[in-house]
Short mmCIF file of C-alpha atoms and ligand atoms in Angstrom, two decimals:
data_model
loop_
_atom_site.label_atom_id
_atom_site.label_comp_id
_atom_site.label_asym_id
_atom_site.label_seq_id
_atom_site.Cartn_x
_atom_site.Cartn_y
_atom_site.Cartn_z
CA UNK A 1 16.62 18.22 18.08
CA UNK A 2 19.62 20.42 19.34
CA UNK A 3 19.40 21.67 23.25
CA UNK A 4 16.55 23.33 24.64
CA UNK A 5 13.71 21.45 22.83
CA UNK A 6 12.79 18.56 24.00
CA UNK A 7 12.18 16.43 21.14
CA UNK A 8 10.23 13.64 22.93
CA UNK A 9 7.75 16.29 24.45
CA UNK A 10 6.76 17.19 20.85
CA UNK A 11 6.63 13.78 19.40
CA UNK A 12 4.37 12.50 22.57
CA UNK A 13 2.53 15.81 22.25
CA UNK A 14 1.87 15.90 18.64
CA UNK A 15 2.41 13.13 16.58
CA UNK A 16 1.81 10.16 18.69
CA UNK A 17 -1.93 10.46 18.47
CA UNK A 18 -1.83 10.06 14.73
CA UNK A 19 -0.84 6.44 15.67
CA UNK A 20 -4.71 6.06 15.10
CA UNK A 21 -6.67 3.32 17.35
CA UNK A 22 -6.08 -0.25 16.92
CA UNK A 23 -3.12 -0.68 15.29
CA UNK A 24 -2.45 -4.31 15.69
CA UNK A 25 -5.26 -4.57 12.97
CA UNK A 26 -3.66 -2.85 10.45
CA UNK A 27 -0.16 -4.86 10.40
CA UNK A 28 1.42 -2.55 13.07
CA UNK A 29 3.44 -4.41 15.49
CA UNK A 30 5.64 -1.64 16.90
CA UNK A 31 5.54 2.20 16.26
CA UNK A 32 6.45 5.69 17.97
CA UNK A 33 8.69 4.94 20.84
CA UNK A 34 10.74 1.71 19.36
CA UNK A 35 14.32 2.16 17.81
CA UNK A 36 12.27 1.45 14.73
CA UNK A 37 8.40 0.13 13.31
CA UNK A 38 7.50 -3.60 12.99
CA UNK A 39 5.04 -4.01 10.39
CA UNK A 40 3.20 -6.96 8.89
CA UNK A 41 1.82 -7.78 5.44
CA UNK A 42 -0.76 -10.40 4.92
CA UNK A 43 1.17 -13.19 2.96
CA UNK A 44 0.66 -12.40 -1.44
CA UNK A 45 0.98 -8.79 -0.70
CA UNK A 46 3.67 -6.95 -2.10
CA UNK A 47 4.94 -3.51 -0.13
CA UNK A 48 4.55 0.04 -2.02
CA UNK A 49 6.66 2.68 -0.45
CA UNK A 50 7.16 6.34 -1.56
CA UNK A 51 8.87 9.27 -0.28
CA UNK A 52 8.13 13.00 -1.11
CA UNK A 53 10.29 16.04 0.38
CA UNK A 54 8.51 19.67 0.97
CA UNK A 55 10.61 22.55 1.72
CA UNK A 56 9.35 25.82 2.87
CA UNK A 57 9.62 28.19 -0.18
CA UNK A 58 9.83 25.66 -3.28
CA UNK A 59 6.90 23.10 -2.39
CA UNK A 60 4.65 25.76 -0.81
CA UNK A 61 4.82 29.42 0.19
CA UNK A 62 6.59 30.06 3.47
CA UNK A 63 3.42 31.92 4.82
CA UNK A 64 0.89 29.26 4.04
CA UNK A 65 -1.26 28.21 6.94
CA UNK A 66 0.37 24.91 9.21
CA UNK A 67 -2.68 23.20 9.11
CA UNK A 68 -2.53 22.95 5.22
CA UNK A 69 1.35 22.22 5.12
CA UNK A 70 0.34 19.52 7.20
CA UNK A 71 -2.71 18.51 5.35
CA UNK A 72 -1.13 18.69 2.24
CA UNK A 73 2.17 16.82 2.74
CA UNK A 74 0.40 13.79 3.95
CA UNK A 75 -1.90 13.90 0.91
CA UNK A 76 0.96 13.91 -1.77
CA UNK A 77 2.11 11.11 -0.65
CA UNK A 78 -1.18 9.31 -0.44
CA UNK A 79 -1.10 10.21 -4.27
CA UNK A 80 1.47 8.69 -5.73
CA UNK A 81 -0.01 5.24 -2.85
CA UNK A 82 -3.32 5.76 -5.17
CA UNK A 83 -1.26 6.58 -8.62
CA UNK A 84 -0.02 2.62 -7.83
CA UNK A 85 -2.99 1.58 -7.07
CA UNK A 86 -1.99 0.46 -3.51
CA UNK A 87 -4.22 0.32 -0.47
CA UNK A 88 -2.95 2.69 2.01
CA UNK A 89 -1.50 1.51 5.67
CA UNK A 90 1.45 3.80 7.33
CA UNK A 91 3.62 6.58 7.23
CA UNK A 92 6.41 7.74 8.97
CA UNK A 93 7.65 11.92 9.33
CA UNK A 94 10.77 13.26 9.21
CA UNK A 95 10.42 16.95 10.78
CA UNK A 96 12.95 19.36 10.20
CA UNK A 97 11.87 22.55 12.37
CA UNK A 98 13.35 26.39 12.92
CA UNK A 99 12.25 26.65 16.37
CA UNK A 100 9.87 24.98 18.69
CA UNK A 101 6.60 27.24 18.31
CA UNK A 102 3.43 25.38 19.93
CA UNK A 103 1.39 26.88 17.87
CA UNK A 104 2.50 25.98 14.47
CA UNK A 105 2.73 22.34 15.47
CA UNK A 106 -0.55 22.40 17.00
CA UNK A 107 -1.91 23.52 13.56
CA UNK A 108 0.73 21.30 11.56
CA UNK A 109 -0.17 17.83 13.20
CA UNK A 110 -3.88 19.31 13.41
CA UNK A 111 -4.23 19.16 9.53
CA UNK A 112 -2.10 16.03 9.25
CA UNK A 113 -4.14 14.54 11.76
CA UNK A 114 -7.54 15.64 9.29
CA UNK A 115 -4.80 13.97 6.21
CA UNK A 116 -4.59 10.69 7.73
CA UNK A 117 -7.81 10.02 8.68
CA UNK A 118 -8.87 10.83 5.23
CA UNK A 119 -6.21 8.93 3.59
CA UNK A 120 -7.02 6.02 6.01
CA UNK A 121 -3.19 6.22 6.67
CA UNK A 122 -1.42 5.97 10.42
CA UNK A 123 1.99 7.24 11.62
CA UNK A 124 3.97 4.85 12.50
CA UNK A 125 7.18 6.96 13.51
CA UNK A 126 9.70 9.68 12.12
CA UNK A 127 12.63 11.99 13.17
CA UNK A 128 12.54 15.77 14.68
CA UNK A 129 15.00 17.98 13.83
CA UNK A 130 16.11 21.44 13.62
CA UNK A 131 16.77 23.16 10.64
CA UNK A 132 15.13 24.90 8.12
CA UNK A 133 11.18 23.93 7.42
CA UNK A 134 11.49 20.36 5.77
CA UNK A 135 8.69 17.37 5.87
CA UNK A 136 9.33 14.71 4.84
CA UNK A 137 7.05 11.98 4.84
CA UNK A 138 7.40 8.02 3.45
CA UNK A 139 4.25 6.61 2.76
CA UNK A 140 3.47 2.69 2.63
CA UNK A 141 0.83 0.79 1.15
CA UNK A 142 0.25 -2.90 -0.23
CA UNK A 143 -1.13 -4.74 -3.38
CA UNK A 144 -1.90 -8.05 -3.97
CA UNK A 145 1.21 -9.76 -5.46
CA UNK A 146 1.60 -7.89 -9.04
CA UNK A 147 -1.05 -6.04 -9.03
CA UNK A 148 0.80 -2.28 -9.09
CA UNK A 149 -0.53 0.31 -11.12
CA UNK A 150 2.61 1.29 -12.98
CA UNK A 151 4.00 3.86 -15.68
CA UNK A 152 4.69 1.46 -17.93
CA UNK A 153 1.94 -0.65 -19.05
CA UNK A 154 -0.19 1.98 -21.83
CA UNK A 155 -0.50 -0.05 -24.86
CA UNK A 156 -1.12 1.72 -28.20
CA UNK A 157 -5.10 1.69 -28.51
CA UNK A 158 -5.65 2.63 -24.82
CA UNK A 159 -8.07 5.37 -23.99
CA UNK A 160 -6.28 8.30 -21.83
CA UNK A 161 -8.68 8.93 -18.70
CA UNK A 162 -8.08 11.77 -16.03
CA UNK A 163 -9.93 11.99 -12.86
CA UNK A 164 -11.92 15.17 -11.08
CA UNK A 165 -10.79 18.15 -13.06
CA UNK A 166 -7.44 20.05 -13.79
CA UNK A 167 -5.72 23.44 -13.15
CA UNK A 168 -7.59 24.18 -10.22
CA UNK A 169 -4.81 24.06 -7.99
CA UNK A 170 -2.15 25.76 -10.81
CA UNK A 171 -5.16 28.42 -10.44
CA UNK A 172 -5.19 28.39 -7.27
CA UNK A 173 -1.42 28.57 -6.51
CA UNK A 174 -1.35 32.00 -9.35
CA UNK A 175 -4.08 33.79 -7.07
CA UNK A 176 -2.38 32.89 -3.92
CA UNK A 177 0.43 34.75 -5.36
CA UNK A 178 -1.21 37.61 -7.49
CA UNK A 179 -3.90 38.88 -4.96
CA UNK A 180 -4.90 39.26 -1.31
CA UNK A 181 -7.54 37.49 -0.12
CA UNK A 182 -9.78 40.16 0.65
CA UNK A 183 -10.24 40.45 -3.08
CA UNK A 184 -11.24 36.58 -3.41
CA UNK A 185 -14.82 35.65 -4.51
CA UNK A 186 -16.13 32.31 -3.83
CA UNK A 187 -14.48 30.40 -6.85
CA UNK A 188 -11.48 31.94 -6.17
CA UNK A 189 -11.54 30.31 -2.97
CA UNK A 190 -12.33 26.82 -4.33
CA UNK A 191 -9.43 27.02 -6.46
CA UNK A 192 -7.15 28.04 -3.36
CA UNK A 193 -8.55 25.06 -1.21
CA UNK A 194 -7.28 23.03 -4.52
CA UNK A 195 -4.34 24.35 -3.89
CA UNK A 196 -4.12 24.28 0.04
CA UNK A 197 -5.73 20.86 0.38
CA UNK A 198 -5.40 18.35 -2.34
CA UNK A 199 -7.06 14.78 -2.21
CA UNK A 200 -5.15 11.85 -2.82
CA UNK A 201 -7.44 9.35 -4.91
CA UNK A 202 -6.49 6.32 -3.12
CA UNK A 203 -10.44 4.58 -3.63
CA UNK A 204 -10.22 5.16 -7.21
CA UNK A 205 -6.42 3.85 -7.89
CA UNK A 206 -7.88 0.71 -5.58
CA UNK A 207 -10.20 0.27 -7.86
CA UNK A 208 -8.40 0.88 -11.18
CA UNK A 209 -6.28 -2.31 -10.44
CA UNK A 210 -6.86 -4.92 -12.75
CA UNK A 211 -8.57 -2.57 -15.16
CA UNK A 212 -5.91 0.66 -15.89
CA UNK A 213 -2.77 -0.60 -18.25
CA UNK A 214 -1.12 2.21 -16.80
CA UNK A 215 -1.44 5.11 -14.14
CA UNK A 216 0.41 8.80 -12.59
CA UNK A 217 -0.75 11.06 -10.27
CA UNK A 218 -0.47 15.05 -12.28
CA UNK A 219 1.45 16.58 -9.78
CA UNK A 220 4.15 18.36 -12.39
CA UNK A 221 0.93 18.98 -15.14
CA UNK A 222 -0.96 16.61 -17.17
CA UNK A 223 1.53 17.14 -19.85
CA UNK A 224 4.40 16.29 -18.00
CA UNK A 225 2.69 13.57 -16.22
CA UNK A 226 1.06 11.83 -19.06
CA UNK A 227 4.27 12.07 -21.09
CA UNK A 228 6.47 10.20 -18.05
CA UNK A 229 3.40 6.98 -19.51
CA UNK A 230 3.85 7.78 -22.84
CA UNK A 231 8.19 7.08 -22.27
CA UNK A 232 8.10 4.41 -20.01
CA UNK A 233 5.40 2.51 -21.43
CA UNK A 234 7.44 3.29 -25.22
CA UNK A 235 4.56 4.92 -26.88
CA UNK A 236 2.74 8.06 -27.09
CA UNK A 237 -0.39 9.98 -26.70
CA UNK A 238 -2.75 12.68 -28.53
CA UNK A 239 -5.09 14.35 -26.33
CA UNK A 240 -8.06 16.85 -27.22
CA UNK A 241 -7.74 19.85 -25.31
CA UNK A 242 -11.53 21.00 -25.95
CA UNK A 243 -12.20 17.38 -23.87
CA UNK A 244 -10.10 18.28 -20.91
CA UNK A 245 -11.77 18.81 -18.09
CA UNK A 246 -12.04 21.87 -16.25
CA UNK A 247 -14.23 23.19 -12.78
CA UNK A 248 -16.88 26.02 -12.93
CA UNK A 249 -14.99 28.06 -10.80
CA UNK A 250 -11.39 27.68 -12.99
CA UNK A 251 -13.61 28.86 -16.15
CA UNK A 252 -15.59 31.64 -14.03
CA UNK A 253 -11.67 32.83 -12.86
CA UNK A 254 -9.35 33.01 -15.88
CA UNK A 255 -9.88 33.98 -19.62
CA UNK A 256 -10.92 30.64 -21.25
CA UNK A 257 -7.20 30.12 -23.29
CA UNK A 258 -5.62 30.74 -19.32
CA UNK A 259 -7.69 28.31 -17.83
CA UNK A 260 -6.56 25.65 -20.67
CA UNK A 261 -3.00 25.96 -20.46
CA UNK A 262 -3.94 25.79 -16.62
CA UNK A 263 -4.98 22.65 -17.30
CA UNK A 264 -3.27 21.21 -19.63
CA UNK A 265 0.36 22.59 -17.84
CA UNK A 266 -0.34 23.39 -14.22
CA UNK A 267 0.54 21.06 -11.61
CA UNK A 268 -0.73 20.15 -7.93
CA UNK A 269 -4.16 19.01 -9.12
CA UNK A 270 -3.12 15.38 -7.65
CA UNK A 271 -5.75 13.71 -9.78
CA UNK A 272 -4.98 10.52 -11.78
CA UNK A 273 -4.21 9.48 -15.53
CA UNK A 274 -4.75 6.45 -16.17
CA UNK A 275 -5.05 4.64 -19.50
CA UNK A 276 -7.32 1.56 -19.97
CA UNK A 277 -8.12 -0.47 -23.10
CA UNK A 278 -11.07 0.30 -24.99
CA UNK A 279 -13.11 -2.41 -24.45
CA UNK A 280 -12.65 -1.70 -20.48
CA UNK A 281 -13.65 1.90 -20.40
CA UNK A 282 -17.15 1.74 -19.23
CA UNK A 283 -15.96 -0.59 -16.87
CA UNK A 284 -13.53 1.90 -15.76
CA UNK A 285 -16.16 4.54 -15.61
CA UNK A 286 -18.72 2.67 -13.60
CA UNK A 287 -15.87 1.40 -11.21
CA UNK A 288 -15.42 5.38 -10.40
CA UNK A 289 -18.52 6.27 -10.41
CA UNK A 290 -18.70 3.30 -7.75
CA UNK A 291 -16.49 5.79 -5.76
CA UNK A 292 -17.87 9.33 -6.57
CA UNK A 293 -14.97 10.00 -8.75
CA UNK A 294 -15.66 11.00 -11.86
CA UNK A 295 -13.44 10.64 -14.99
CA UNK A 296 -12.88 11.75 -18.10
CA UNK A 297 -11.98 10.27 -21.45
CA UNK A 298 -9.35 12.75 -22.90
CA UNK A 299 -7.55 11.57 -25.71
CA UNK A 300 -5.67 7.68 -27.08
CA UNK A 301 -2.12 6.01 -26.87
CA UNK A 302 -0.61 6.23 -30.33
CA UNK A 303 2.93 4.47 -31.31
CA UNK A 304 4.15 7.91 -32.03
CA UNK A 305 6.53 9.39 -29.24
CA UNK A 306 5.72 12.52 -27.57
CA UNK A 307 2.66 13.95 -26.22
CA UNK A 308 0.30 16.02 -28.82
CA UNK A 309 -2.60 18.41 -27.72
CA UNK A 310 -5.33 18.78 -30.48
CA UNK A 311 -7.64 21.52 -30.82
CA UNK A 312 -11.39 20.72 -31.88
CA UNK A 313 -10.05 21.59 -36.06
CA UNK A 314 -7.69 18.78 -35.37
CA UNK A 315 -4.93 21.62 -35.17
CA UNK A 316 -1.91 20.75 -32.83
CA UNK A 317 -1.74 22.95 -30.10
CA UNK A 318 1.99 24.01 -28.32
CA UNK A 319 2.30 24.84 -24.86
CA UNK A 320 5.66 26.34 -23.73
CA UNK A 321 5.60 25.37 -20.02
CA UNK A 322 6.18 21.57 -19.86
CA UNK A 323 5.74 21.15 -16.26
CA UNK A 324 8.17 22.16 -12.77
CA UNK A 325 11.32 21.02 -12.66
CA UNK A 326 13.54 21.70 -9.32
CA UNK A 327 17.03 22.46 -11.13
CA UNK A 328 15.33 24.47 -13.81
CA UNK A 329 13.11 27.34 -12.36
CA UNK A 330 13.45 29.54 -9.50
CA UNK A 331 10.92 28.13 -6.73
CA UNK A 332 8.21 29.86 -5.48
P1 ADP B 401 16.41 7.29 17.48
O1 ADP B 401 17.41 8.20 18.08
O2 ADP B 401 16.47 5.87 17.98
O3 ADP B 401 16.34 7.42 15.98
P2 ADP B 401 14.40 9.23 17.88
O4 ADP B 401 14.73 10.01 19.11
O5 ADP B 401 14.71 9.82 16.56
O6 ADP B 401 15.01 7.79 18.04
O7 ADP B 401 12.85 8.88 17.91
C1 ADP B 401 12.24 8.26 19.02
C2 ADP B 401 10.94 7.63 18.58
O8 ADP B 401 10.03 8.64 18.19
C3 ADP B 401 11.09 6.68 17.38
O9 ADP B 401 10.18 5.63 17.55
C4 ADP B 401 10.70 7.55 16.22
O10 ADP B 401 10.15 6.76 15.18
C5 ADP B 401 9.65 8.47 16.85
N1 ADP B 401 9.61 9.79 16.20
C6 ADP B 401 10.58 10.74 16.16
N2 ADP B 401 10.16 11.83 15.52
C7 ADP B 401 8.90 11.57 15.11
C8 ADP B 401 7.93 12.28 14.38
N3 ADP B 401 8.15 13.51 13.91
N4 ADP B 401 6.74 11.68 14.15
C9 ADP B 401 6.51 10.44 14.60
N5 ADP B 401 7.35 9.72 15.31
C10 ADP B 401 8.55 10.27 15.57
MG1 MG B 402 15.88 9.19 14.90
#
């Protein structure tokens, strides 16, 4: 960081303690304070390593509170770790700041601090900046030897299975934006803490491996999402929209036809689709319920391209918004 901030102060201050204790057992050789990390995999592990970017203004409003920022760029990450089905180890941060305020970073490394410990992931080093608000933040997990949970592997036949329920966030995200808080009631604040604190589903991808044919984490919107399966795996997907799943407090919130296309559209949720053959779906089921995560059956891989909502008349249903894209929209 340019003159008059002393870069090592913050690091020492603020991130070093989210080296976690112990780190020799978890592969971690060398960390904050080398050139660069030394890590270790046990031998017939394979690496999975993912990067995500948020900048102030397009990932998340400018005015949210540090400790979510923090919380929540951590978590994203741990996302797509559990959309692959990888068990979670490191992560290293790469802090661009506008000034050196104490108390922001007190409340930033705060909620990432609350992010790694539940994502069972540890820092293991970064780079501090100045600049305009920018985390970034490369997350690294491992799988036994071929074992990934990829995009690719839906086979025509497979159930379509989504974890937790959707549009709570996309919800969440429109009252953040519409309201003041004062006016919030008690739903509207579970859809907010969607929003401001999503939960990367690293148990469940864990134990999705060897059962899922495919997997994504919805971060765009289950229609995006579940169409990036439907391409890569060269097939596609009819889902019922009466079957998709939605929270108390999303249906208590928004007319019911908003709270679908919530659903069915709205990104952030960070829950996982995942397909699985037919004959492994109550395997699949029990293996969540194994770790309090429930899922949902929502619709079947079909060889027809595309993605295709059905009502409960078997009418097709069309949705206009098909998920964010950054060179598209406006952000926030
Ligand atoms: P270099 O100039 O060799 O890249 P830096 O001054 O960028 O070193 O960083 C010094 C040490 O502090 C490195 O080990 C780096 O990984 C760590 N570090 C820097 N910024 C952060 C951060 N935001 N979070 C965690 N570790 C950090
Ligand atoms: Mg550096």
């Amino acid at each position: 960081m340019s003159s008059g901030v002393d870069e090592f102060d913050i690091i020492r201050t603020y991130f070093a303690p989210l080296e976690g204790p112990d780190p020799r057992s978890r592969g971690i050789v060398t960390a904050i304070g080398d050139d660069a990390a030394v890590l270790e995999l046990e031998p017939g592990r394979q690496l999975v390593v993912s990067v995500d970017t948020l900048v102030s203004g397009v990932h998340f409003p400018p005015d949210l509170d540090p400790t979510d920022i923090g919380w929540r760029s951590l978590a994203v990450n741990a996302s797509d770790l559990a959309a692959m089905g990888a068990d979670p180890h490191w992560f290293t941060l790469a802090l661009t700041l506008p000034e050196n305020d104490a108390a922001w970073l007190a409340a930033f490394a705060a909620g990432l601090a609350d992010s790694a410990r539940y994502h069972d992931l540890c820092l293991v080093g970064g780079d501090t900046t100045r600049g305009p608000l920018t985390i970034s933040i490369q997350v690294g997990g491992s799988v036994a030897s071929g074992e990934a949970l990829t995009r690719s592997g839906a086979r025509v036949g497979d159930l379509v299975f989504v974890s937790g329920t959707l549009g709570d966030a996309a919800g969440g995200l429109q009252l953040l934006q519409g309201a003041t808080s004062t006016d919030f009631t008690a739903e509207h604040e579970e859809l907010v803490a969607r929003f401001r604190r999503p939960r990367g589903r690293t148990e469940l991808g864990a134990v999705l491996r060897g059962i899922a044919t495919a997997a994504i984490d919805v971060s765009d919107g289950l229609l995006a999402d579940l169409g990036h399966i439907a391409r890569q795996s060269g097939v596609g997907a009819q889902i019922g929209v009466a079957g998709v799943p939605l929270s108390a407090a999303l249906r208590a919130s928004f007319p019911a036809d908003v709270a679908l296309e919530l659903a069915v559209c709205g990104g952030d949720d960070y829950e996982l689709c995942f397909t699985v053959p037919e004959a492994q779906a109550s395997a699949a089921v029990a293996r969540a319920a194994g770790v309090n995560c429930p899922v949902t059956c929502i619709g079947r891989i079909e060889s027809a391209p595309g993605v295709r909502c059905m009502d409960e008349a078997g009418r097709v249903v069309g949705y206009a918004r098909q998920g964010y894209r950054h060179f598209g929209e406006p952000g926030l």
